[in-house]
PDB file of C-alpha atoms in Angstrom:
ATOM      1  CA  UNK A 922      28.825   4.999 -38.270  1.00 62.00           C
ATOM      2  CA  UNK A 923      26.735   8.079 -37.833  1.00 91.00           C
ATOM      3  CA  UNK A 924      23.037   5.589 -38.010  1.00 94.00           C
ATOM      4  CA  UNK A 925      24.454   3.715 -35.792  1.00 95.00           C
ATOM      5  CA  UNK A 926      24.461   7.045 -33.466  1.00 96.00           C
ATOM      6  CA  UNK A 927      21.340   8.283 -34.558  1.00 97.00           C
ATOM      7  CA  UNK A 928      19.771   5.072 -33.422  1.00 97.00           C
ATOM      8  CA  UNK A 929      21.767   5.383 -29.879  1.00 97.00           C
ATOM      9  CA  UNK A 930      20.472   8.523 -29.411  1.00 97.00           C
ATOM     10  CA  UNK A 931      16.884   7.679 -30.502  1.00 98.00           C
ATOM     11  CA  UNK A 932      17.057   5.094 -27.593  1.00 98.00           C
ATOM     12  CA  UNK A 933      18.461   7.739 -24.834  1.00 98.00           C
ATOM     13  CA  UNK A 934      15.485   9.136 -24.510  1.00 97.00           C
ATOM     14  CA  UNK A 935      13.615   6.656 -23.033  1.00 98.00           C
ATOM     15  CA  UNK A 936      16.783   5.604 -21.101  1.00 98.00           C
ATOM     16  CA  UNK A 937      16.695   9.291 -20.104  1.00 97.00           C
ATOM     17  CA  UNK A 938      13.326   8.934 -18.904  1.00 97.00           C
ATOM     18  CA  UNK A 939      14.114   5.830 -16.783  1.00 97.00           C
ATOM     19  CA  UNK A 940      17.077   7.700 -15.504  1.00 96.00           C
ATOM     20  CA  UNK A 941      14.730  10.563 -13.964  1.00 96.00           C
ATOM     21  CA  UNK A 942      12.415   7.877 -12.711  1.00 95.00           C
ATOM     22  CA  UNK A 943      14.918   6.483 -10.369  1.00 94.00           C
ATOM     23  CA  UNK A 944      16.217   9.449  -9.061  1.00 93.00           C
ATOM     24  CA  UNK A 945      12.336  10.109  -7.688  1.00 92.00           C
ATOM     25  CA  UNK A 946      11.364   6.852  -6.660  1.00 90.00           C
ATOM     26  CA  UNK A 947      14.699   5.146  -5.387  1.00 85.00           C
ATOM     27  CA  UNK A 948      14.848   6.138  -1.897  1.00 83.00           C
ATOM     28  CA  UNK A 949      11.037   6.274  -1.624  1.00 85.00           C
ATOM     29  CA  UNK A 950       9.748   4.503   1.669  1.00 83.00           C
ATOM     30  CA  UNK A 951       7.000   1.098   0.793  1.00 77.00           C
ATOM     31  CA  UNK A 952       3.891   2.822   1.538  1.00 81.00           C
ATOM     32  CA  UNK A 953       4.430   5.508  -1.044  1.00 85.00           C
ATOM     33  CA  UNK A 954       6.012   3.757  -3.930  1.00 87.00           C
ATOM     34  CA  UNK A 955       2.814   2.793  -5.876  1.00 87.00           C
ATOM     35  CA  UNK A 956       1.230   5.580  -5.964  1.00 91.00           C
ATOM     36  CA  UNK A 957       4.607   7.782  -6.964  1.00 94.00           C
ATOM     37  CA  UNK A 958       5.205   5.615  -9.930  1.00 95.00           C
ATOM     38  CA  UNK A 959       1.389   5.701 -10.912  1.00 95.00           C
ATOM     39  CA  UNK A 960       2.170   9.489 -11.202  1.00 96.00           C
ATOM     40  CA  UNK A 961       5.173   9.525 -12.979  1.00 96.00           C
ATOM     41  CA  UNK A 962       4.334   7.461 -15.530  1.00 97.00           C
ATOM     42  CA  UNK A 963       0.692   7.977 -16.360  1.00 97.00           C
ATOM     43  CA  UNK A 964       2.189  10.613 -18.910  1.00 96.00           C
ATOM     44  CA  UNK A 965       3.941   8.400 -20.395  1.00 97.00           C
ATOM     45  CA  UNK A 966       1.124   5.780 -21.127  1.00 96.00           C
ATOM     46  CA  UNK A 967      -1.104   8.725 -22.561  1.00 95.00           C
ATOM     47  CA  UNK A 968       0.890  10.450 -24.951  1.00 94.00           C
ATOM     48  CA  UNK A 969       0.126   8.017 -28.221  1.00 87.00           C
ATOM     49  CA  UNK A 970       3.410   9.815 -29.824  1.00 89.00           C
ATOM     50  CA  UNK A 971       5.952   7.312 -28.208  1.00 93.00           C
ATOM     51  CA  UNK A 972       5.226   4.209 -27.945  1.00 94.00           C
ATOM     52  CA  UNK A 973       5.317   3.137 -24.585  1.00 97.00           C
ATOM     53  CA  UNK A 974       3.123   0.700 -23.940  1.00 95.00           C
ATOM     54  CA  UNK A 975       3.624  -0.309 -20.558  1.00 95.00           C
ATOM     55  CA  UNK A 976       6.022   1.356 -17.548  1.00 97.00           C
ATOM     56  CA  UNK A 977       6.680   1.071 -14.003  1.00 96.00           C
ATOM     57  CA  UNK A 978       8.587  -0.457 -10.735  1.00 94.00           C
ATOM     58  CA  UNK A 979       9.449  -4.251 -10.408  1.00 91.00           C
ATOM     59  CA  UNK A 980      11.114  -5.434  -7.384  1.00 87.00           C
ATOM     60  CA  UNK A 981      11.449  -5.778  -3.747  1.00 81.00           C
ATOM     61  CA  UNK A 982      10.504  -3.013  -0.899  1.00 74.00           C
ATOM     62  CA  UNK A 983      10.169  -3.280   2.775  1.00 72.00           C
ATOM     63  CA  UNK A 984      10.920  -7.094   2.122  1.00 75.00           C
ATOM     64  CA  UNK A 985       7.929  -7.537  -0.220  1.00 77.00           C
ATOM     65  CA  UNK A 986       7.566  -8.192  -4.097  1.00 79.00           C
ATOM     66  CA  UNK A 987       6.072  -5.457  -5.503  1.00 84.00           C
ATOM     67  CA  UNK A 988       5.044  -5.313  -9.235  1.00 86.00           C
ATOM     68  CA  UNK A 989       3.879  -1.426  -9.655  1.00 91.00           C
ATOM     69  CA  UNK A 990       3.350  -1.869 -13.623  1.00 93.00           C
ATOM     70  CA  UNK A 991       1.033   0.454 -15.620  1.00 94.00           C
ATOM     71  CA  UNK A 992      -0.009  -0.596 -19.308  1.00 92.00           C
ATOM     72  CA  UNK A 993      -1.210   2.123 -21.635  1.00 93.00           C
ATOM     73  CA  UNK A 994      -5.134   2.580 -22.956  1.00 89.00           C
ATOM     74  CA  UNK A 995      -4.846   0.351 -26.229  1.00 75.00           C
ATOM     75  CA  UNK A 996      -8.115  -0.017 -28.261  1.00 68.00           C
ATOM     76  CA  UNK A 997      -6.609  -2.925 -29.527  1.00 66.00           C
ATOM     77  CA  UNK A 998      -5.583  -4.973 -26.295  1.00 61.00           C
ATOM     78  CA  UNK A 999      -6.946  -8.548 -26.295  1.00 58.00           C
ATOM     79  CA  UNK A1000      -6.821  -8.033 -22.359  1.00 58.00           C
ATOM     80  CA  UNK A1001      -8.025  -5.217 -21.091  1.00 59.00           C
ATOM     81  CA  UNK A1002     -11.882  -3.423 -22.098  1.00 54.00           C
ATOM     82  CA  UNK A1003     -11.305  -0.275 -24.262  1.00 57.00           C
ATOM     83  CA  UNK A1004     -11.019   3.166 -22.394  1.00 66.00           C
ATOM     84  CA  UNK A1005      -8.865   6.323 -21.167  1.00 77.00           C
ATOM     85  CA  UNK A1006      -7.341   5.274 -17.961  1.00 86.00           C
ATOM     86  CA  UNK A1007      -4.124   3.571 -17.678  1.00 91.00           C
ATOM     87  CA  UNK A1008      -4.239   0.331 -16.065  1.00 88.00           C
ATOM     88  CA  UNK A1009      -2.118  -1.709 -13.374  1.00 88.00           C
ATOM     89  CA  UNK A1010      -1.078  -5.239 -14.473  1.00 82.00           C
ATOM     90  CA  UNK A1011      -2.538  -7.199 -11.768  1.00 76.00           C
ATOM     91  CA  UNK A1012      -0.461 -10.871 -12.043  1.00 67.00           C
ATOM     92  CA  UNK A1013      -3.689 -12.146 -10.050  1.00 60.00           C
ATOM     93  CA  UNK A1014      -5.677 -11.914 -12.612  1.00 56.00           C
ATOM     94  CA  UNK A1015      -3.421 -13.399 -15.220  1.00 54.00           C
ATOM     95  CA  UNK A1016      -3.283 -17.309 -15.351  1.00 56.00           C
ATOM     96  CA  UNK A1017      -1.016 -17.468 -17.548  1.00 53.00           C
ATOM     97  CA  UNK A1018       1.325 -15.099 -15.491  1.00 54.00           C
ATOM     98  CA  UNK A1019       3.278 -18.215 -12.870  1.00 59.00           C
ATOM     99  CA  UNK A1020       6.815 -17.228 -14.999  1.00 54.00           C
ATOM    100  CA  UNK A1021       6.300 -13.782 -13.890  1.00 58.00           C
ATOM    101  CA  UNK A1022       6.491 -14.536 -10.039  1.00 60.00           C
ATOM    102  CA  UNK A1023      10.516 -15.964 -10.474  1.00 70.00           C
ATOM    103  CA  UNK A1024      11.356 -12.715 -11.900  1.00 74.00           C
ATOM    104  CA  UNK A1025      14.984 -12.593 -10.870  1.00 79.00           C
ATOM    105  CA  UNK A1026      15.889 -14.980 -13.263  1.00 83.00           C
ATOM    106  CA  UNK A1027      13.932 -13.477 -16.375  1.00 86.00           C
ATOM    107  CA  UNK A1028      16.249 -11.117 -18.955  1.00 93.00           C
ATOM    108  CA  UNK A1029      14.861  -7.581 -18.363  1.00 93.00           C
ATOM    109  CA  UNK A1030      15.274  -8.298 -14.975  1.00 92.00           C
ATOM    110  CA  UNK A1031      18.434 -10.039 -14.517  1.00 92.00           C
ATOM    111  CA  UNK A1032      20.650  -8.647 -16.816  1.00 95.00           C
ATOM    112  CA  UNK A1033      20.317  -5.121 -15.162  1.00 95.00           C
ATOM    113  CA  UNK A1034      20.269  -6.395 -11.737  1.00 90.00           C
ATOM    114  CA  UNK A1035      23.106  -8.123 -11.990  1.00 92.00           C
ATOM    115  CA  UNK A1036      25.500  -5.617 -14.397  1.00 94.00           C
ATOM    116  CA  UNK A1037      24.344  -2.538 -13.124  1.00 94.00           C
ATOM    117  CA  UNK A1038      23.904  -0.954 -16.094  1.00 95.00           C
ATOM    118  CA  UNK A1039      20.571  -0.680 -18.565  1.00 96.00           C
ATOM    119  CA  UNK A1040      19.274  -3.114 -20.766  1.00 97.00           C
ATOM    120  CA  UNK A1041      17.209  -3.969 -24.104  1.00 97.00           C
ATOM    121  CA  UNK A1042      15.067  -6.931 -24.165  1.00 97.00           C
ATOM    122  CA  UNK A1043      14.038  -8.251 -27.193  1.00 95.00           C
ATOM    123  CA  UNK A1044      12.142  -7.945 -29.812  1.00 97.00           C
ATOM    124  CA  UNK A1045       9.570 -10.467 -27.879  1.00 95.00           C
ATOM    125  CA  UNK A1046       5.700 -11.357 -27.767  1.00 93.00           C
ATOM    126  CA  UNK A1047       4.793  -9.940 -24.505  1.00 89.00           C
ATOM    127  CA  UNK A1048       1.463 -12.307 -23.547  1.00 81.00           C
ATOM    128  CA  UNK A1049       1.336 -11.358 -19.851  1.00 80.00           C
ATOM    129  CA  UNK A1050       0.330  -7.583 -20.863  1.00 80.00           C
ATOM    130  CA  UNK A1051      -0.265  -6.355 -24.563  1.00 85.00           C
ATOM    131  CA  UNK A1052       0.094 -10.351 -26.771  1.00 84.00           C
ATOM    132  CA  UNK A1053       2.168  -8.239 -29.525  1.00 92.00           C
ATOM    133  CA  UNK A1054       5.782  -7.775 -29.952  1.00 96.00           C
ATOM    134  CA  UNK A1055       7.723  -5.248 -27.867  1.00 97.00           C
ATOM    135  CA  UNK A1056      11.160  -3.762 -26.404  1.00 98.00           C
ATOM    136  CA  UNK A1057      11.571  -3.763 -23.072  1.00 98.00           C
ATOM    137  CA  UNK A1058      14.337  -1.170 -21.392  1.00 98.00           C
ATOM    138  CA  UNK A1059      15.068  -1.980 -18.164  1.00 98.00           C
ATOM    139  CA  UNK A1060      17.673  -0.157 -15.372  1.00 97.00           C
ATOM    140  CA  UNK A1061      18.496  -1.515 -12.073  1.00 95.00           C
ATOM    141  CA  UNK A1062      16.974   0.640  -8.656  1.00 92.00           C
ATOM    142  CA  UNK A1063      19.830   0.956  -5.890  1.00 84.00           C
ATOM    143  CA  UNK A1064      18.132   2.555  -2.194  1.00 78.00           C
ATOM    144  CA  UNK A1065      15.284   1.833  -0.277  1.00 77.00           C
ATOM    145  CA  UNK A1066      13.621   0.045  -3.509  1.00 77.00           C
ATOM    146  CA  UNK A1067      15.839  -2.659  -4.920  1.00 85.00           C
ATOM    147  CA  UNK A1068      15.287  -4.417  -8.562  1.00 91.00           C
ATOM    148  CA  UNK A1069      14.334  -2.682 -11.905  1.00 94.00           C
ATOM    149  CA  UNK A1070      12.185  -0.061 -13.080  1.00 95.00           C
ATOM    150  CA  UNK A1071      11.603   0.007 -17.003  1.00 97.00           C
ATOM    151  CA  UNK A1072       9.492   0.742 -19.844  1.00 98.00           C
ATOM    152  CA  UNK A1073       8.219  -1.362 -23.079  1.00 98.00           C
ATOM    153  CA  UNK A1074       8.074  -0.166 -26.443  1.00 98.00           C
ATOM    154  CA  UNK A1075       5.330  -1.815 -28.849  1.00 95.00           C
ATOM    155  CA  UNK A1076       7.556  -2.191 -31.794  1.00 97.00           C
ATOM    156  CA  UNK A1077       4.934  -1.692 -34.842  1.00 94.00           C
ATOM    157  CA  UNK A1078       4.281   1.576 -33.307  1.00 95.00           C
ATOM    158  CA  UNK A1079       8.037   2.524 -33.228  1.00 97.00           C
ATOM    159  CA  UNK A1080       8.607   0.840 -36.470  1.00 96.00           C
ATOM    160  CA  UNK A1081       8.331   3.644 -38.391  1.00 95.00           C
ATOM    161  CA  UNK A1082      10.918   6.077 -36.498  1.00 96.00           C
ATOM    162  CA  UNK A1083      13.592   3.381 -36.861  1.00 97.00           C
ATOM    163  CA  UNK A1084      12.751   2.769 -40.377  1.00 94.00           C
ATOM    164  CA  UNK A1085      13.725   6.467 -40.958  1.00 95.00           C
ATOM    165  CA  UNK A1086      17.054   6.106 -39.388  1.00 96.00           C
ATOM    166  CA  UNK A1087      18.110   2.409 -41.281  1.00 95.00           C
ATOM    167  CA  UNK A1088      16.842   4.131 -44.538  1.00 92.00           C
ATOM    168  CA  UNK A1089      19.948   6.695 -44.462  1.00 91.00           C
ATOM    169  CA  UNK A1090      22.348   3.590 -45.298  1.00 91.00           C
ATOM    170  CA  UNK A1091      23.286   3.458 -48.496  1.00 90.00           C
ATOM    171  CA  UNK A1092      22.156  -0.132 -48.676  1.00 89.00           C
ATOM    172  CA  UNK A1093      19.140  -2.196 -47.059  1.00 92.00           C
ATOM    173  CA  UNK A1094      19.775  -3.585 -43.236  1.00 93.00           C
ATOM    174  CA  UNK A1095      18.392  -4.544 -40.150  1.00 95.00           C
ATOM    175  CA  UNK A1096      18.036  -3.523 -36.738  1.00 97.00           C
ATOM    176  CA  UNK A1097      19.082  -6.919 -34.844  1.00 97.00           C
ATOM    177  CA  UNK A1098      19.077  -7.732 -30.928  1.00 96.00           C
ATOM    178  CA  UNK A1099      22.566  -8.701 -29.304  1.00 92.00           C
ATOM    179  CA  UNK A1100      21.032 -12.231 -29.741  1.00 91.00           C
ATOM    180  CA  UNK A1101      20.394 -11.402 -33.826  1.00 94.00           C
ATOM    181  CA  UNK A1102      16.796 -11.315 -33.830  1.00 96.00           C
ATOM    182  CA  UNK A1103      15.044  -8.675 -36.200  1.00 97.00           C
ATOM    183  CA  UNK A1104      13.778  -5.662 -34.648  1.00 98.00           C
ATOM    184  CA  UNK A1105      12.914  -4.080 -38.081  1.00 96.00           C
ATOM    185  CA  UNK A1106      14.309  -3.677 -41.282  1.00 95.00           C
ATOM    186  CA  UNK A1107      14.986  -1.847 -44.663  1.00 92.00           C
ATOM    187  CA  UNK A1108      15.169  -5.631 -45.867  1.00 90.00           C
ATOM    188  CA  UNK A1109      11.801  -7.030 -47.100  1.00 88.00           C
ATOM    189  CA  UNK A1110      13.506 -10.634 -46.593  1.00 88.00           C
ATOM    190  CA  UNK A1111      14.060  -9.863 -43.035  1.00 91.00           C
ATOM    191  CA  UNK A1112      10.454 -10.306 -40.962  1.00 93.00           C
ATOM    192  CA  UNK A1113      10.475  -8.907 -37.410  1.00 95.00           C
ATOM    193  CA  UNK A1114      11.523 -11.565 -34.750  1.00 95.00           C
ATOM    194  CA  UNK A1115      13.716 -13.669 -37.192  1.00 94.00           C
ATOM    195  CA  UNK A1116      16.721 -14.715 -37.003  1.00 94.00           C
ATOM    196  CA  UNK A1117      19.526 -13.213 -38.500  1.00 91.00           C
ATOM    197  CA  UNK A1118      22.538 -15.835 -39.198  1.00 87.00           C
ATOM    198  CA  UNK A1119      25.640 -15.519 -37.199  1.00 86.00           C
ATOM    199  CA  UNK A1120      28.019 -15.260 -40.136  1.00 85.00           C
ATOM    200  CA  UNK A1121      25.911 -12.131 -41.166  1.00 83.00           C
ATOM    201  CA  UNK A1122      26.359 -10.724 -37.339  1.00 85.00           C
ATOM    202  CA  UNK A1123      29.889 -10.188 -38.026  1.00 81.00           C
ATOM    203  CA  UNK A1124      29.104  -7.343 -40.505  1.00 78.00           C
ATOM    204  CA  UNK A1125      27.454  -5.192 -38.368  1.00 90.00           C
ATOM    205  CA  UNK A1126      27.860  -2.118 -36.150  1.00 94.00           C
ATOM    206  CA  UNK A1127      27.044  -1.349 -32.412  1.00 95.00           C
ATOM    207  CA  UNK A1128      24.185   1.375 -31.805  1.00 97.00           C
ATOM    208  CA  UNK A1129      25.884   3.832 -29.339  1.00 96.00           C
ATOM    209  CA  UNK A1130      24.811   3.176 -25.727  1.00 95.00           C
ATOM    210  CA  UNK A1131      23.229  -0.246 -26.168  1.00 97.00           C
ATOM    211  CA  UNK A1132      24.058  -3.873 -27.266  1.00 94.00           C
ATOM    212  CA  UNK A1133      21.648  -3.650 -30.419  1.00 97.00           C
ATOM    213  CA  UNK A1134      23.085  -3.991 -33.902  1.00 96.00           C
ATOM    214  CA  UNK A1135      22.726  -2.601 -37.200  1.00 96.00           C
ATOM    215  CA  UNK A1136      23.412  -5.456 -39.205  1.00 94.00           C
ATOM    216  CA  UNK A1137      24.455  -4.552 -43.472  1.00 90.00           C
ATOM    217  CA  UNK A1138      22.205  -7.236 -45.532  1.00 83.00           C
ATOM    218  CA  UNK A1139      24.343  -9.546 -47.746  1.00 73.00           C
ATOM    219  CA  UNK A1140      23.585  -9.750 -51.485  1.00 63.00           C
TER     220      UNK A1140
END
């Protein structure tokens, strides 16, 4: 199914980001790791083209948790003060944020670590960094850093770019999570972060290179 594709490939490039990431950072010793992926990703966070809300480095080094997250400038974040600079999530800061510290056992986490292979979490509400729904792509780190190093996508900014791609079906549909929740859709009746029944999971198709599916709307 050549949407299907379109869609895979539309994801590759952040994977492809993520990809050149880790080769830079993964055999990085402690000392320098925060300040490397600071670097690499502050380009990310600034370009308002792509979405990415948030980027970074979770996991151990030199035998210490180390959470080297960077969320975009957002005029519209509940949680940080308007401005120009990127900032560092600092889970200090963030009583809300206890979940956060058992990170092993959360999705975008766990799933890579323990597969080997990337991931797509969600669509969720993400309340520890931006309170609005996002996707969150995840890869696992092998070398002197071990866990995950990943990007989220705010999905009402990236709305649009998948709308384009579900709108060359010949029929209305929605972009689902492996789980069936709506990601977006050419369905009015199908609201982000609902979810879609299992029977209608059955008609659907696999976008290339991830577990998301583009799922045909019944009449």
């Amino acid at each position: 199914m050549a949407v299907a594709a379109e869609l895979g490939e539309w994801f590759e490039r952040y994977f492809k980001r993520l990809d050149a990431l880790h080769t830079q950072i993964a055999q990085l010793p402690a000392e320098h790791l925060g300040a490397t992926v600071q670097d690499l990703v502050r380009p990310w966070l600034l370009d308002d083209a792509n979405g990415i809300v948030g980027a970074g480095y979770i996991g151990e080094s030199a035998g210490q948790m180390r959470f080297e997250w960077w969320l975009a400038p957002m005029q519209d974040n509940p949680l940080f003060a308007a401005g120009s600079a990127i900032n560092r999530l600092q889970l200090e800061q963030r009583e809300y944020a206890d979940y956060v510290r058992d990170y092993r056992s959360l999705e975008w986490y766990s799933v890579p670590h323990s597969s080997g292979r990337r991931h797509i979490t969600g669509p969720f509400v993400d309340h520890l960094c931006i309170c609005d729904y996002v996707l969150t792509l995840t890869i696992p780190v092998t070398g002197s850093a071990q866990g995950i190093i990943g990007l989220d996508l705010r999905v009402r900014d990236v709305e649009p770019a998948l709308q384009r791609l579900l709108l060359g079906l010949d029929g209305p549909a929605a972009l689902v999570s492996a789980h069936g929740r709506v990601i977006t859709s050419s369905d009015p009746r199908d609201g982000l972060g609902a979810l879609i029944a299992p029977d209608s999971l059955e008609n659907s198709d696999v976008v290339t290179g991830t577990s998301l599916l583009v799922v045909r709307s019944q009449n």
